[in-house]
Amino acid sequence: MSSGSLLDVLCSGSGARLALGTSVISYLIVYNEASAPSMLFGVLLATLYGSMSARCKTSLRSLQMPYVRATNKFDYGCLFLAIWLDALAAMCACAALARTLSACLDAMTGGLARILILGRNAPTNEPWPDVLGVSVVFLVTGMFMLGLEHSKAFSLIMTLGMFGLNAILSAVGWWRGDLLAWSTDNYFQPDGISSVFLATALLSYSFPSDWPQQHRSGRYAASLITSLVCVSLLLTAVCLSTVVHYKTHEEYVAVPLFNVLDESGFHKLVPASACMLLLTSSAAFLEIFPELYGIVVRLATSEWRILSKQISYESSESGNPVLAVFIAGSLCAMLAFACPLQHLSYTLAASHIGAGFLRAFYLLYTPYRPKFMQPSCESSLSYSRLSTAPIAKSSSCSSAATSSSSRLKRSLWNISLTKHTGLKKPKTKPRNKQEVEKEWLLLGEPTSPCPQREGRDVESTILSDGEPPPSDFEYPDKFDKSDSDTSTDIDAIVDEYREKIKVTTAGPLERSVRVPTVSSWRVTIFALVVIALGIALCVAGLTMHWAPASFTGAIGVFIVTIMMGFIPKYTGSVINVSPVLCGMSLLLCVVLFSGCAVHSWPGLIIWLLAGLIMVVRCDKVCCNCFEHSSMMNAQLIPSVSGKTIASGVKKASLASGSGLSGAGPSTSIRIPRPPKTVGVVSLPQRINGHR
């Protein structure tokens, strides 16, 4: 794999997630939430969860959303809520970076910016409202609306800032660090294993959300990026463990880096560290913000059809979707204006984990659901070419076919059907000789003389229990000389091909070809219920600090997902993902969500309700109002029925042909009268600007 491809992957958003994790979230965890050893073990668990979540999201890349929307609304709603939660996670990440930028600007000016804007009585830690953060969001939004594009220069600036911050942290740890954090009896402060899960949940967004293409170089790039993120977070955790010793604080510190430098006696490095953090946060913001308005544009395309198409239109001057950029910037500004950094970090983790839960759940049950809800049965019948020999119709064979046909219908529909004594056969129209010869040549039959076959029901022929009809047909040696014009080389090739065809009766179906049935779907539903009970038992054991219950639930989920591998399933619709991977992803999602749901569940519920309202009603009420063709068609209302119109048009044409006028009824189209207050009525039109 070339270095250019790895750089492209880092510049596509993975580098910004790494910068957010190592420069902002790591300090928040160690200084406010848990101890440094808890974070170190949380990094390992977050690496495992990040790999499984990225695998699930990458497998859905080739999914056709229009087909999913047309076939199953539940699947479509599940996938939409996943991308809806991705949008919330990107919003929270941008808002957290904006508030960090505000604190950096205030630290670089020595507090003068806060005093000039909010006065001397404004809190120094996290001022409310955060005017500087909102100003930063509006500035970046305006730049993207005017044509700013994503560049690799942002990644270069971000990398330099990260190196500067790590150098400062390493120097402080070398001069003033100790190993007191590793000498205590309780490594996982303050709540034991729950602190590890909390640190894991907050760090889960730092890993790549999806991987490159599933080829050899793509897998190598994914492994390399995941390892890079894991090593960077581990080094940050080790350095912080030598400097920061966990203790409770009265208030949540927004930027702990400045407090760490002050407590270590390096207060003169605060402006320099603020400058490095400013570069890192601003470059990360410029990389994550395009991802946010890209989601808005995607929801406005024909693939999803959630928002109006006008939102995805690009400006002819700047080349960027102005409306989508404005919507994304407004949402980020609202969060950065009033939401504290603690709630932003918790909501960021909860929304990212919720999106992973929905994708893992979709991949777990979709391959096992049958496409056609019909009972499973193994048949020994096979479709074959009908014989060209004359078939004598017997009463016993027809009665057997009728009885088997009725049995088949009763088994398929489960209802009683009335028996028909006789079937009406359509009258055959006489056709000339050339048409018959062309049809026979097209169907692969020999040329004339055409053997006359007795009519027989096709269904009765297939379902009959008797012997298969003879397939050999003796052709006469001499044909009519009138058919010599149609006897070509094609006839010889067709006859040679027909000699190789044999009518056979297939044996039982192959045991290796197993497709989902209603019975297997019921077994899958039972397995999903057992998985849900195991996850609930595991979470209850963690909440009550009862280890046997937690291990029992986790082992039960693992065993059930292994057993689901023996249930028939489809493997061609999406990339085949192991049910064990999906089941363990569900377990980790629920466990990690329980750790960060304290400060995030109200906002998450409101956001999910808004998404449900949009997916249920928006495509029927809000978006169709922009389709002017339907409005124009609704204004043309015929005053008579279709039969009258057809007869009227026919009579009018006859009258015009005979030179008479007024013969036959006239057809009128009634157009609704415009309101009296409106002087001029213009039909709605779609205005296309010059590109």
XYZ file of C-alpha atoms in Angstrom:
691
model
C 0.000 0.000 0.000
C 1.323 3.426 -0.940
C 1.783 6.233 1.533
C -0.579 8.378 -0.527
C -3.542 6.072 0.116
C -2.839 6.079 3.861
C -2.682 9.875 3.813
C -6.012 10.021 1.988
C -7.626 7.849 4.643
C -6.238 10.044 7.427
C -7.457 13.190 5.660
C -10.974 11.808 5.181
C -11.902 12.286 8.857
C -9.916 9.618 10.712
C -7.157 12.084 11.567
C -9.676 14.550 13.001
C -11.186 11.843 15.204
C -7.702 10.941 16.444
C -6.944 14.589 17.215
C -10.216 14.970 19.101
C -9.489 11.863 21.165
C -5.866 12.573 22.052
C -6.104 16.365 22.526
C -9.531 16.905 24.100
C -11.348 13.773 25.290
C -8.326 12.081 26.894
C -7.706 15.058 29.178
C -11.399 15.275 30.056
C -11.460 11.594 31.076
C -8.308 11.607 33.207
C -8.982 14.919 34.938
C -12.775 14.686 35.450
C -14.131 11.165 34.955
C -11.716 8.328 35.783
C -8.118 7.510 36.584
C -5.376 7.102 33.998
C -5.157 3.273 34.405
C -8.893 3.081 33.735
C -8.360 5.027 30.543
C -5.461 2.774 29.527
C -7.571 -0.375 29.774
C -10.452 1.489 28.187
C -8.300 2.177 25.121
C -7.834 -1.556 24.549
C -11.552 -2.224 24.847
C -12.357 0.768 22.625
C -10.010 -0.620 19.966
C -11.976 -3.877 19.927
C -15.321 -2.097 19.731
C -14.103 0.372 17.101
C -12.925 -2.456 14.856
C -16.253 -4.302 15.078
C -18.297 -1.143 14.539
C -16.231 -0.128 11.507
C -16.606 -3.634 10.069
C -20.394 -3.436 10.374
C -20.585 0.006 8.765
C -18.241 -0.930 5.929
C -20.356 -3.977 5.054
C -23.369 -1.710 4.381
C -21.535 0.441 1.843
C -22.863 -1.492 -1.174
C -26.457 -1.537 0.081
C -29.082 -0.114 -2.302
C -31.237 2.181 -0.174
C -34.031 2.730 -2.766
C -34.570 -1.034 -2.871
C -34.569 -1.258 0.936
C -37.068 1.581 1.164
C -39.397 -0.054 -1.366
C -39.268 -3.529 0.180
C -39.161 -3.072 3.958
C -39.931 0.092 5.903
C -38.549 -1.274 9.164
C -35.118 -1.875 7.637
C -35.188 1.563 6.081
C -36.123 3.207 9.378
C -33.391 1.314 11.221
C -30.697 2.412 8.756
C -32.013 5.979 8.674
C -31.876 6.288 12.453
C -28.273 5.042 12.313
C -27.207 7.803 9.921
C -29.374 10.248 11.904
C -27.358 9.440 15.034
C -24.152 9.828 13.005
C -25.255 13.382 12.244
C -25.799 14.044 15.962
C -22.342 12.662 16.771
C -20.728 14.936 14.162
C -22.651 17.925 15.550
C -21.487 17.202 19.117
C -17.887 16.769 17.932
C -17.938 20.131 16.125
C -19.553 21.859 19.109
C -16.970 20.371 21.525
C -14.129 21.566 19.298
C -15.731 25.020 19.080
C -15.898 25.343 22.872
C -12.274 24.175 23.114
C -11.299 26.842 20.590
C -13.088 29.435 22.693
C -11.112 28.443 25.808
C -7.851 28.502 23.826
C -8.522 32.020 22.533
C -9.307 33.173 26.054
C -6.088 31.585 27.414
C -3.950 33.111 24.659
C -5.215 36.604 25.529
C -4.811 36.059 29.273
C -8.579 36.270 29.900
C -9.019 39.673 28.218
C -11.336 38.317 25.515
C -13.752 36.924 28.102
C -13.654 40.113 30.153
C -14.308 42.370 27.154
C -17.255 40.288 25.932
C -18.962 39.043 29.121
C -17.481 41.249 31.838
C -15.280 40.592 34.834
C -17.893 38.500 36.640
C -17.973 35.848 33.898
C -16.766 32.373 35.023
C -13.247 31.534 33.948
C -13.817 27.815 33.378
C -16.735 27.561 30.976
C -18.513 30.872 30.376
C -22.163 30.931 29.387
C -23.160 31.849 26.766
C -20.068 30.910 24.809
C -19.958 33.830 22.405
C -16.473 33.038 21.126
C -17.454 29.464 20.256
C -20.535 30.614 18.350
C -18.423 33.189 16.503
C -15.975 30.475 15.457
C -18.813 28.289 14.142
C -20.332 31.188 12.156
C -16.926 32.071 10.726
C -16.246 28.514 9.543
C -19.789 28.212 8.147
C -19.382 31.405 6.147
C -16.042 30.240 4.782
C -17.544 26.970 3.524
C -20.542 28.794 2.046
C -18.158 31.054 0.122
C -16.322 28.116 -1.401
C -13.802 26.785 1.113
C -12.946 23.175 0.272
C -11.321 20.433 2.281
C -7.568 20.421 1.846
C -4.685 18.304 3.058
C -3.179 21.470 4.508
C -5.696 21.144 7.361
C -4.317 17.698 8.165
C -0.773 19.015 8.100
C -1.645 21.822 10.544
C -3.468 19.364 12.779
C -0.512 16.963 12.790
C 1.915 19.730 13.762
C -0.353 20.794 16.609
C -0.642 17.222 17.886
C 3.131 16.793 17.844
C 3.531 20.045 19.784
C 1.003 19.007 22.444
C 2.579 15.581 22.863
C 6.020 17.162 23.172
C 4.805 19.496 25.927
C 3.063 16.646 27.786
C 6.121 14.390 27.491
C 8.413 17.138 28.824
C 6.152 17.774 31.821
C 5.942 14.048 32.579
C 9.712 13.659 32.291
C 10.488 16.497 34.683
C 7.666 16.304 37.219
C 6.083 12.886 36.695
C 5.784 9.970 39.122
C 4.225 6.530 39.288
C 1.838 7.063 42.182
C -1.158 6.190 39.997
C 0.176 2.631 39.597
C 1.056 2.094 43.257
C -2.493 2.233 44.640
C -4.602 -0.817 45.391
C -7.540 0.335 43.234
C -6.448 1.074 39.691
C -9.962 1.664 38.382
C -11.065 4.765 40.258
C -13.670 5.893 41.152
C -16.268 3.180 40.305
C -14.236 0.125 39.424
C -15.089 -1.589 36.123
C -17.775 1.030 35.409
C -15.029 3.649 35.091
C -13.341 1.507 32.442
C -16.568 1.235 30.469
C -17.134 4.994 30.752
C -13.644 5.722 29.425
C -14.222 3.209 26.615
C -17.489 4.855 25.622
C -15.986 8.348 25.531
C -13.012 7.151 23.468
C -15.060 5.117 20.970
C -15.486 8.096 18.609
C -11.704 8.444 18.255
C -11.470 5.375 16.012
C -12.327 5.351 12.281
C -16.038 4.942 11.579
C -15.536 2.894 8.410
C -12.713 1.238 6.537
C -11.490 1.467 2.943
C -12.474 -1.025 0.267
C -12.360 -4.692 1.256
C -9.298 -5.653 -0.744
C -5.810 -6.495 0.463
C -4.416 -2.949 0.567
C -7.656 -1.669 2.103
C -7.504 -4.168 4.939
C -3.867 -3.300 5.492
C -4.709 0.420 5.675
C -7.561 -0.237 8.109
C -5.334 -2.296 10.400
C -2.583 0.315 10.255
C -4.907 3.223 11.063
C -6.573 1.364 13.941
C -3.168 0.468 15.358
C -1.998 4.078 15.015
C -4.993 5.388 16.927
C -4.588 2.740 19.627
C -0.871 3.451 20.121
C -1.426 7.222 20.233
C -4.128 6.920 22.881
C -2.016 4.477 24.912
C 0.967 6.853 24.909
C -1.277 9.734 25.952
C -2.722 7.648 28.788
C 0.741 6.638 30.012
C 1.988 10.249 29.999
C -1.119 11.471 31.813
C -0.778 8.716 34.433
C 2.572 10.201 35.500
C 1.237 13.756 35.814
C -2.432 13.566 36.858
C -3.606 11.823 40.023
C -7.325 11.288 40.172
C -9.301 13.375 42.631
C -12.803 14.733 42.701
C -13.463 18.294 41.548
C -16.309 20.592 42.385
C -16.900 21.622 38.776
C -16.263 20.054 35.410
C -13.039 21.484 33.945
C -13.452 22.250 30.228
C -9.755 22.356 29.199
C -7.741 20.372 31.786
C -4.433 20.904 29.956
C -4.064 24.407 31.386
C -4.791 23.184 34.928
C -2.231 20.376 34.560
C 0.445 22.868 33.529
C -0.413 25.221 36.395
C -0.342 22.437 38.990
C 2.973 21.124 37.656
C 4.636 24.570 37.796
C 4.755 25.163 34.029
C 2.292 28.062 33.901
C 4.520 29.882 31.421
C 3.788 27.175 28.864
C 0.051 27.875 28.943
C 0.028 30.358 25.987
C 2.195 28.034 23.873
C 0.058 25.000 24.659
C -3.070 27.057 23.961
C -1.660 27.951 20.544
C -0.892 24.293 19.762
C -4.348 23.204 20.931
C -5.901 25.990 18.860
C -4.197 24.724 15.707
C -5.188 21.137 16.404
C -8.819 21.909 17.241
C -9.369 24.306 14.336
C -7.950 21.850 11.777
C -10.008 19.002 13.253
C -13.121 21.202 13.102
C -12.452 21.949 9.425
C -12.283 18.190 8.728
C -15.341 17.060 10.701
C -17.655 19.871 9.563
C -17.723 18.682 5.885
C -18.761 15.261 7.162
C -21.728 16.855 8.918
C -23.106 18.812 5.985
C -22.287 15.834 3.756
C -24.824 13.824 5.782
C -27.384 16.607 5.251
C -26.754 16.502 1.502
C -27.027 12.716 1.471
C -30.425 12.815 3.155
C -31.628 15.197 0.432
C -30.620 12.974 -2.486
C -32.837 10.447 -4.253
C -31.123 7.662 -2.307
C -32.835 8.648 0.962
C -35.491 11.235 -0.008
C -35.866 12.601 3.507
C -35.112 16.296 2.934
C -35.958 18.517 -0.005
C -33.858 18.203 -3.146
C -33.142 21.926 -3.125
C -30.933 21.448 -0.065
C -28.437 19.407 -2.086
C -28.127 21.971 -4.912
C -24.634 23.390 -5.221
C -24.086 27.085 -5.730
C -22.865 28.151 -9.176
C -20.391 30.580 -7.612
C -18.886 28.679 -4.690
C -19.550 25.088 -5.775
C -20.710 24.060 -2.285
C -24.255 23.191 -1.136
C -25.028 26.493 0.574
C -28.290 25.428 2.220
C -26.771 22.237 3.644
C -23.764 24.155 5.003
C -26.079 26.724 6.590
C -28.218 24.034 8.253
C -25.174 22.226 9.640
C -23.610 25.464 10.896
C -26.834 26.553 12.600
C -27.177 23.246 14.470
C -23.535 23.363 15.601
C -23.904 26.963 16.741
C -26.928 26.125 18.877
C -25.056 23.308 20.624
C -21.886 25.358 21.112
C -23.876 28.297 22.450
C -25.553 26.678 25.433
C -24.520 23.018 25.870
C -21.719 22.353 28.404
C -18.734 20.304 27.370
C -19.598 17.456 29.732
C -23.010 16.944 28.118
C -21.460 17.275 24.661
C -18.905 14.535 25.324
C -21.520 12.177 26.770
C -23.967 12.795 23.919
C -21.165 12.317 21.396
C -20.374 8.880 22.819
C -24.026 7.825 23.198
C -25.011 8.800 19.646
C -21.987 7.067 18.119
C -22.674 3.890 20.096
C -26.387 4.027 19.233
C -25.611 4.173 15.522
C -23.343 1.141 15.857
C -26.073 -0.731 17.738
C -28.635 -0.166 14.972
C -26.259 -1.318 12.236
C -25.217 -4.437 14.149
C -28.857 -5.293 14.841
C -29.752 -4.872 11.161
C -26.903 -7.127 10.052
C -27.833 -9.728 12.668
C -31.449 -10.359 11.656
C -31.569 -9.435 7.946
C -29.815 -12.506 6.459
C -32.140 -14.865 8.338
C -35.446 -13.320 7.275
C -37.056 -15.183 4.339
C -37.881 -13.162 1.282
C -41.124 -15.054 0.680
C -43.204 -16.157 3.649
C -44.180 -19.678 2.529
C -43.745 -23.069 4.212
C -40.567 -24.946 3.545
C -40.790 -28.123 1.489
C -38.276 -30.118 -0.464
C -39.445 -31.084 -3.923
C -38.085 -33.569 -6.416
C -39.683 -31.829 -9.408
C -37.690 -29.916 -11.951
C -38.730 -27.766 -14.863
C -37.990 -29.396 -18.203
C -38.849 -28.946 -21.842
C -42.208 -30.375 -22.848
C -42.226 -33.231 -25.299
C -43.164 -32.688 -28.924
C -44.856 -36.108 -29.240
C -48.629 -36.430 -29.228
C -49.951 -36.919 -25.706
C -53.069 -38.949 -25.058
C -55.243 -37.443 -22.388
C -56.442 -39.986 -19.824
C -59.074 -39.524 -17.196
C -56.996 -41.040 -14.401
C -54.065 -38.747 -15.074
C -56.266 -35.663 -15.220
C -58.006 -36.585 -11.976
C -54.662 -37.101 -10.243
C -53.424 -33.762 -11.532
C -56.605 -32.028 -10.354
C -56.321 -33.520 -6.881
C -52.611 -32.617 -6.562
C -53.318 -29.090 -7.795
C -56.064 -28.618 -5.232
C -53.812 -29.968 -2.492
C -51.075 -27.514 -3.511
C -53.445 -24.554 -3.444
C -54.849 -25.514 -0.055
C -51.319 -25.833 1.383
C -50.229 -22.458 -0.001
C -53.225 -20.349 0.911
C -54.774 -22.364 3.776
C -58.287 -21.646 2.591
C -61.051 -23.756 1.075
C -61.438 -23.368 -2.665
C -64.463 -24.241 -4.737
C -64.005 -27.092 -7.163
C -64.485 -26.326 -10.824
C -65.965 -29.078 -12.898
C -64.673 -27.822 -16.173
C -62.282 -25.299 -17.621
C -63.130 -22.989 -20.464
C -60.579 -23.214 -23.221
C -59.977 -20.195 -25.406
C -60.712 -20.604 -29.053
C -57.598 -20.802 -31.165
C -57.438 -18.509 -34.153
C -56.309 -20.035 -37.435
C -52.861 -18.849 -38.475
C -51.145 -19.077 -41.812
C -48.228 -21.343 -42.530
C -45.476 -18.678 -42.479
C -46.377 -17.445 -38.988
C -46.317 -21.011 -37.631
C -42.935 -21.699 -39.207
C -41.429 -18.449 -37.828
C -42.754 -19.209 -34.359
C -41.407 -22.752 -34.451
C -38.017 -21.592 -35.635
C -37.895 -18.991 -32.839
C -38.845 -21.562 -30.211
C -36.232 -24.024 -31.450
C -38.648 -26.474 -33.087
C -37.925 -28.131 -36.445
C -39.457 -26.912 -39.647
C -42.662 -28.251 -41.138
C -44.394 -30.627 -41.152
C -45.634 -29.341 -37.745
C -46.896 -32.152 -35.532
C -50.293 -31.531 -34.010
C -50.265 -31.836 -30.246
C -53.241 -32.394 -28.102
C -53.890 -29.582 -25.639
C -53.156 -30.320 -22.058
C -52.959 -28.271 -18.896
C -49.335 -27.347 -18.145
C -49.874 -27.486 -14.413
C -51.372 -30.953 -14.672
C -48.422 -32.089 -16.759
C -45.860 -30.856 -14.209
C -47.716 -32.090 -11.143
C -48.751 -35.466 -12.481
C -47.428 -38.500 -10.669
C -47.186 -40.690 -13.743
C -44.213 -41.468 -15.909
C -42.677 -38.595 -17.851
C -43.820 -38.475 -21.446
C -41.472 -39.764 -24.127
C -39.046 -37.142 -25.321
C -37.906 -38.736 -28.609
C -39.568 -37.563 -31.769
C -39.007 -39.271 -35.074
C -38.707 -36.810 -37.876
C -39.546 -37.767 -41.439
C -36.662 -38.136 -43.831
C -38.180 -36.023 -46.529
C -39.687 -32.600 -46.022
C -41.883 -30.585 -48.240
C -39.954 -28.832 -50.940
C -41.973 -25.652 -50.313
C -40.055 -25.208 -47.056
C -36.628 -25.204 -48.673
C -36.403 -21.428 -48.422
C -36.543 -21.572 -44.619
C -34.099 -24.489 -44.255
C -30.809 -22.752 -43.469
C -27.704 -23.447 -41.494
C -29.486 -22.184 -38.374
C -31.921 -25.106 -38.599
C -29.052 -27.571 -38.686
C -27.435 -25.958 -35.625
C -30.744 -25.968 -33.755
C -31.386 -29.626 -34.600
C -27.888 -30.547 -33.480
C -28.442 -28.697 -30.213
C -31.806 -30.408 -29.688
C -30.197 -33.828 -29.926
C -28.137 -33.020 -26.835
C -31.174 -32.111 -24.726
C -32.650 -34.808 -22.526
C -35.813 -34.567 -20.475
C -35.006 -35.801 -16.978
C -36.574 -35.815 -13.548
C -34.329 -34.267 -10.906
C -33.706 -35.931 -7.602
C -33.900 -34.240 -4.195
C -32.462 -30.761 -3.846
C -28.882 -30.373 -2.710
C -28.573 -30.289 1.040
C -25.908 -27.568 0.855
C -28.340 -25.062 -0.694
C -30.264 -23.834 2.330
C -32.455 -20.755 2.244
C -34.419 -19.197 5.123
C -37.962 -20.410 5.671
C -40.763 -19.509 8.043
C -39.618 -22.145 10.508
C -36.022 -20.948 10.469
C -37.232 -17.343 10.865
C -39.130 -18.334 14.010
C -35.982 -19.951 15.376
C -34.091 -16.738 14.590
C -36.650 -14.647 16.457
C -36.314 -16.943 19.464
C -32.517 -16.583 19.294
C -32.836 -12.773 19.176
C -35.038 -12.856 22.271
C -32.473 -15.005 24.088
C -29.720 -12.569 23.055
C -31.758 -9.660 24.424
C -32.244 -11.484 27.735
C -28.523 -12.249 27.945
C -27.612 -8.616 27.343
C -30.100 -7.489 29.989
C -28.637 -9.987 32.472
C -25.105 -8.767 31.745
C -26.032 -5.088 32.222
C -27.931 -5.879 35.425
C -24.909 -7.720 36.788
C -22.641 -4.763 36.022
C -25.060 -2.348 37.648
C -25.346 -4.432 40.835
C -21.604 -5.307 40.786
C -22.434 -9.019 40.579
C -19.807 -10.661 38.376
C -21.466 -14.125 37.923
C -24.565 -12.571 36.352
C -22.471 -10.485 33.963
C -20.350 -13.438 32.854
C -23.414 -15.643 32.460
C -25.153 -13.118 30.223
C -22.063 -12.504 28.082
C -21.333 -16.221 27.646
C -24.980 -16.887 26.796
C -24.931 -14.249 24.061
C -21.708 -15.708 22.669
C -23.080 -19.271 22.566
C -26.381 -18.260 20.951
C -24.630 -16.257 18.238
C -22.418 -19.269 17.477
C -25.527 -21.433 17.137
C -27.081 -18.888 14.777
C -24.366 -19.744 12.283
C -26.143 -23.073 11.635
C -29.473 -21.445 10.738
C -30.131 -21.044 6.983
C -29.480 -17.520 5.760
C -28.879 -15.456 2.644
C -25.325 -14.462 1.820
C -25.716 -12.529 -1.432
C -27.659 -9.418 -0.398
C -24.982 -7.754 1.759
C -21.414 -8.598 2.672
C -21.530 -11.611 4.935
C -20.876 -10.557 8.538
C -20.487 -13.188 11.203
C -23.393 -13.359 13.682
C -20.834 -13.678 16.478
C -19.377 -10.293 15.543
C -22.843 -8.710 15.369
C -23.942 -10.240 18.670
C -20.836 -9.151 20.560
C -21.185 -5.675 19.017
C -24.726 -5.483 20.398
C -23.487 -6.554 23.831
C -20.684 -3.985 23.886
C -22.998 -1.239 22.599
C -25.520 -1.760 25.383
C -22.831 -2.031 28.082
C -21.022 1.109 26.908
C -24.264 3.024 26.457
C -25.272 2.248 30.034
C -22.059 3.943 31.180
C -22.610 7.241 29.340
C -26.413 7.504 29.372
C -26.539 9.586 32.564
C -26.151 12.997 30.913
C -27.162 12.078 27.362
C -30.502 10.259 27.378
C -32.827 13.343 27.262
C -31.163 14.854 24.207
C -30.845 11.460 22.542
C -34.560 10.706 22.965
C -35.552 14.101 21.550
C -33.250 13.628 18.556
C -34.593 10.104 17.878
C -38.210 11.296 18.071
C -37.431 14.047 15.564
C -35.888 11.463 13.241
C -38.898 9.156 13.548
C -41.242 12.004 12.687
C -39.179 12.837 9.624
C -38.964 9.284 8.345
C -42.699 8.700 8.830
C -44.191 11.928 7.531
C -41.606 14.055 5.749
C -41.563 12.197 2.455
C -45.366 12.414 2.216
C -46.033 15.956 3.435
C -42.993 18.203 3.313
C -41.026 17.017 0.295
C -43.777 16.434 -2.262
C -44.767 20.078 -2.091
C -41.690 20.882 -4.159
C -42.757 18.576 -6.986
C -44.658 20.996 -9.182
C -45.650 18.401 -11.792
C -48.120 16.832 -9.377
C -49.589 20.277 -8.614
C -50.056 21.044 -12.297
C -51.685 17.667 -12.945
C -54.039 18.207 -10.027
C -55.373 21.386 -11.644
C -56.588 19.501 -14.747
C -59.777 17.721 -13.626
C -61.846 15.961 -16.345
C -65.585 16.565 -16.034
C -66.632 13.216 -17.568
C -65.534 9.608 -17.195
C -63.062 7.782 -19.360
C -65.720 5.883 -21.360
C -67.546 9.056 -22.272
C -64.322 10.700 -23.325
C -63.357 7.754 -25.520
C -66.798 7.597 -27.194
C -66.839 11.338 -27.626
C -63.440 11.374 -29.286
C -64.473 8.526 -31.596
C -67.689 10.251 -32.651
C -65.913 13.540 -33.115
C -63.385 11.903 -35.445
C -66.203 10.320 -37.480
C -67.978 13.623 -37.713
C -64.888 15.439 -38.891
C -64.284 12.738 -41.526
C -67.797 13.091 -42.946
C -67.692 16.855 -42.957
C -70.348 17.318 -40.269
C -69.930 19.579 -37.274
C -71.508 19.124 -33.877
C -72.170 15.373 -34.249
C -71.414 13.633 -30.945
C -71.070 14.920 -27.428
C -68.233 17.311 -26.641
C -65.770 16.768 -23.806
C -64.700 19.655 -21.614
C -61.904 19.949 -19.032
C -62.707 22.028 -16.001
C -59.906 24.173 -14.534
C -60.495 25.599 -11.038
C -61.182 29.321 -11.001
C -58.446 31.433 -9.358
C -59.269 33.454 -6.254
C -60.824 36.862 -6.773
C -58.040 38.625 -4.918
C -55.402 37.331 -7.310
C -55.072 39.220 -10.549
C -52.592 37.118 -12.474
C -52.169 33.373 -12.067
C -48.896 31.778 -13.127
C -48.222 28.072 -13.238
C -45.462 26.946 -10.860
C -42.178 26.285 -12.571
C -38.779 24.996 -11.517
C -36.182 27.691 -11.977
C -32.771 26.370 -12.939
C -29.874 28.708 -12.472
C -26.955 28.926 -14.860
C -24.259 26.478 -13.833
